[in-house]
């Protein structure tokens, strides 16, 4: 379970993992959102340009509109694709959660904005993975309810935080928690230790 603010990059990170899963290690991956409208935006504005189009070799491995049901039969399905290197194959699926997913076998799944997905439908995703030895599930999104839902699962988890080492001071920083004071404005064009620190109120100069 991964919690974070908006525009932090959680969706793009998981979509790139989906690309790794389906195009490199050939495991079936499902990506689920609360509704079809959000799903279409993710496919058209993030998965295709930020994953597929960044790796030209993927184009020769992909077949759009194909998926596989539980019996192994290939069926036509919108918002699905098949990746194959000639010997191995894997299926990627994008699905809105107004209607629970059925007839699809998965190894891994991601639930985006999971607090907005009807709770009664979430169990259907786990049911798609019962035949897999992996059964890996991601929950990502902005946490909606303090102490409940995704927030409760985040707090019950390992609570890892990504830290970055500053090349100037050598300290480790969590970028999200410390923005904007992790950014200094190079007044002379060359970074110096005593340059001004940005604040939420002032110091933002697009030309700096």
PDB file of N, CA and C in Angstrom, residues 110-145:
ATOM      1  N   UNK A 110      -3.021  -3.817  -9.546  1.00  0.00           N
ATOM      2  CA  UNK A 110      -2.882  -2.515  -8.904  1.00  0.00           C
ATOM      3  C   UNK A 110      -4.257  -1.875  -8.800  1.00  0.00           C
ATOM      4  N   UNK A 111      -4.589  -1.353  -7.634  1.00  0.00           N
ATOM      5  CA  UNK A 111      -5.832  -0.617  -7.416  1.00  0.00           C
ATOM      6  C   UNK A 111      -5.470   0.846  -7.221  1.00  0.00           C
ATOM      7  N   UNK A 112      -5.866   1.695  -8.170  1.00  0.00           N
ATOM      8  CA  UNK A 112      -5.538   3.118  -8.128  1.00  0.00           C
ATOM      9  C   UNK A 112      -6.703   3.884  -7.521  1.00  0.00           C
ATOM     10  N   UNK A 113      -6.405   4.858  -6.652  1.00  0.00           N
ATOM     11  CA  UNK A 113      -7.414   5.581  -5.869  1.00  0.00           C
ATOM     12  C   UNK A 113      -8.347   4.569  -5.206  1.00  0.00           C
ATOM     13  N   UNK A 114      -7.738   3.673  -4.439  1.00  0.00           N
ATOM     14  CA  UNK A 114      -8.456   2.516  -3.899  1.00  0.00           C
ATOM     15  C   UNK A 114      -9.580   2.919  -2.944  1.00  0.00           C
ATOM     16  N   UNK A 115      -9.460   4.055  -2.265  1.00  0.00           N
ATOM     17  CA  UNK A 115     -10.530   4.462  -1.345  1.00  0.00           C
ATOM     18  C   UNK A 115     -11.812   4.862  -2.069  1.00  0.00           C
ATOM     19  N   UNK A 116     -11.717   5.097  -3.385  1.00  0.00           N
ATOM     20  CA  UNK A 116     -12.902   5.444  -4.159  1.00  0.00           C
ATOM     21  C   UNK A 116     -13.527   4.223  -4.840  1.00  0.00           C
ATOM     22  N   UNK A 117     -12.901   3.044  -4.698  1.00  0.00           N
ATOM     23  CA  UNK A 117     -13.449   1.817  -5.266  1.00  0.00           C
ATOM     24  C   UNK A 117     -14.428   1.212  -4.268  1.00  0.00           C
ATOM     25  N   UNK A 118     -15.638   0.821  -4.704  1.00  0.00           N
ATOM     26  CA  UNK A 118     -16.583   0.189  -3.776  1.00  0.00           C
ATOM     27  C   UNK A 118     -15.941  -0.997  -3.057  1.00  0.00           C
ATOM     28  N   UNK A 119     -16.023  -0.986  -1.729  1.00  0.00           N
ATOM     29  CA  UNK A 119     -15.349  -2.012  -0.928  1.00  0.00           C
ATOM     30  C   UNK A 119     -15.777  -3.424  -1.319  1.00  0.00           C
ATOM     31  N   UNK A 120     -17.047  -3.580  -1.653  1.00  0.00           N
ATOM     32  CA  UNK A 120     -17.557  -4.921  -1.981  1.00  0.00           C
ATOM     33  C   UNK A 120     -16.934  -5.482  -3.266  1.00  0.00           C
ATOM     34  N   UNK A 121     -16.386  -4.594  -4.104  1.00  0.00           N
ATOM     35  CA  UNK A 121     -15.816  -5.047  -5.378  1.00  0.00           C
ATOM     36  C   UNK A 121     -14.332  -5.404  -5.287  1.00  0.00           C
ATOM     37  N   UNK A 122     -13.647  -4.950  -4.226  1.00  0.00           N
ATOM     38  CA  UNK A 122     -12.202  -5.157  -4.133  1.00  0.00           C
ATOM     39  C   UNK A 122     -11.860  -6.636  -4.054  1.00  0.00           C
ATOM     40  N   UNK A 123     -12.688  -7.412  -3.364  1.00  0.00           N
ATOM     41  CA  UNK A 123     -12.423  -8.835  -3.214  1.00  0.00           C
ATOM     42  C   UNK A 123     -12.405  -9.586  -4.537  1.00  0.00           C
ATOM     43  N   UNK A 124     -13.097  -9.064  -5.537  1.00  0.00           N
ATOM     44  CA  UNK A 124     -13.111  -9.726  -6.832  1.00  0.00           C
ATOM     45  C   UNK A 124     -11.718  -9.735  -7.467  1.00  0.00           C
ATOM     46  N   UNK A 125     -10.914  -8.698  -7.177  1.00  0.00           N
ATOM     47  CA  UNK A 125      -9.562  -8.635  -7.731  1.00  0.00           C
ATOM     48  C   UNK A 125      -8.716  -9.765  -7.164  1.00  0.00           C
ATOM     49  N   UNK A 126      -8.784  -9.974  -5.850  1.00  0.00           N
ATOM     50  CA  UNK A 126      -8.038 -11.077  -5.241  1.00  0.00           C
ATOM     51  C   UNK A 126      -8.467 -12.411  -5.837  1.00  0.00           C
ATOM     52  N   UNK A 127      -9.762 -12.529  -6.166  1.00  0.00           N
ATOM     53  CA  UNK A 127     -10.265 -13.760  -6.753  1.00  0.00           C
ATOM     54  C   UNK A 127      -9.685 -14.057  -8.117  1.00  0.00           C
ATOM     55  N   UNK A 128      -9.214 -13.017  -8.816  1.00  0.00           N
ATOM     56  CA  UNK A 128      -8.597 -13.215 -10.132  1.00  0.00           C
ATOM     57  C   UNK A 128      -7.187 -13.785 -10.012  1.00  0.00           C
ATOM     58  N   UNK A 129      -6.609 -13.777  -8.793  1.00  0.00           N
ATOM     59  CA  UNK A 129      -5.218 -14.183  -8.615  1.00  0.00           C
ATOM     60  C   UNK A 129      -5.061 -15.506  -7.856  1.00  0.00           C
ATOM     61  N   UNK A 130      -6.150 -16.188  -7.575  1.00  0.00           N
ATOM     62  CA  UNK A 130      -6.056 -17.388  -6.741  1.00  0.00           C
ATOM     63  C   UNK A 130      -5.237 -18.498  -7.388  1.00  0.00           C
ATOM     64  N   UNK A 131      -5.139 -18.525  -8.711  1.00  0.00           N
ATOM     65  CA  UNK A 131      -4.379 -19.563  -9.396  1.00  0.00           C
ATOM     66  C   UNK A 131      -2.917 -19.221  -9.599  1.00  0.00           C
ATOM     67  N   UNK A 132      -2.477 -18.060  -9.097  1.00  0.00           N
ATOM     68  CA  UNK A 132      -1.097 -17.618  -9.295  1.00  0.00           C
ATOM     69  C   UNK A 132      -0.255 -17.870  -8.050  1.00  0.00           C
ATOM     70  N   UNK A 133       1.018 -18.248  -8.217  1.00  0.00           N
ATOM     71  CA  UNK A 133       1.898 -18.382  -7.053  1.00  0.00           C
ATOM     72  C   UNK A 133       2.376 -17.031  -6.508  1.00  0.00           C
ATOM     73  N   UNK A 134       2.164 -15.959  -7.263  1.00  0.00           N
ATOM     74  CA  UNK A 134       2.640 -14.635  -6.852  1.00  0.00           C
ATOM     75  C   UNK A 134       1.588 -13.875  -6.056  1.00  0.00           C
ATOM     76  N   UNK A 135       0.446 -13.606  -6.668  1.00  0.00           N
ATOM     77  CA  UNK A 135      -0.684 -12.911  -6.010  1.00  0.00           C
ATOM     78  C   UNK A 135      -0.230 -11.600  -5.349  1.00  0.00           C
ATOM     79  N   UNK A 136       0.355 -10.714  -6.156  1.00  0.00           N
ATOM     80  CA  UNK A 136       0.869  -9.436  -5.660  1.00  0.00           C
ATOM     81  C   UNK A 136      -0.150  -8.334  -5.941  1.00  0.00           C
ATOM     82  N   UNK A 137      -0.537  -7.578  -4.904  1.00  0.00           N
ATOM     83  CA  UNK A 137      -1.519  -6.515  -5.069  1.00  0.00           C
ATOM     84  C   UNK A 137      -0.953  -5.190  -4.566  1.00  0.00           C
ATOM     85  N   UNK A 138      -1.065  -4.163  -5.411  1.00  0.00           N
ATOM     86  CA  UNK A 138      -0.681  -2.806  -5.036  1.00  0.00           C
ATOM     87  C   UNK A 138      -1.936  -1.997  -4.736  1.00  0.00           C
ATOM     88  N   UNK A 139      -1.886  -1.148  -3.727  1.00  0.00           N
ATOM     89  CA  UNK A 139      -2.918  -0.142  -3.496  1.00  0.00           C
ATOM     90  C   UNK A 139      -2.220   1.205  -3.508  1.00  0.00           C
ATOM     91  N   UNK A 140      -2.643   2.091  -4.415  1.00  0.00           N
ATOM     92  CA  UNK A 140      -2.032   3.412  -4.490  1.00  0.00           C
ATOM     93  C   UNK A 140      -3.129   4.466  -4.525  1.00  0.00           C
ATOM     94  N   UNK A 141      -2.743   5.696  -4.268  1.00  0.00           N
ATOM     95  CA  UNK A 141      -3.718   6.782  -4.340  1.00  0.00           C
ATOM     96  C   UNK A 141      -3.564   7.752  -3.190  1.00  0.00           C
ATOM     97  N   UNK A 142      -4.402   8.774  -3.209  1.00  0.00           N
ATOM     98  CA  UNK A 142      -4.458   9.754  -2.131  1.00  0.00           C
ATOM     99  C   UNK A 142      -5.383   9.220  -1.045  1.00  0.00           C
ATOM    100  N   UNK A 143      -4.886   9.129   0.163  1.00  0.00           N
ATOM    101  CA  UNK A 143      -5.689   8.559   1.257  1.00  0.00           C
ATOM    102  C   UNK A 143      -6.840   9.493   1.606  1.00  0.00           C
ATOM    103  N   UNK A 144      -8.054   8.946   1.646  1.00  0.00           N
ATOM    104  CA  UNK A 144      -9.256   9.773   1.826  1.00  0.00           C
ATOM    105  C   UNK A 144      -9.704   9.897   3.279  1.00  0.00           C
ATOM    106  N   UNK A 145      -9.526   8.828   4.085  1.00  0.00           N
ATOM    107  CA  UNK A 145     -10.143   8.777   5.406  1.00  0.00           C
ATOM    108  C   UNK A 145      -9.085   8.519   6.468  1.00  0.00           C
TER     109      UNK A 145
END
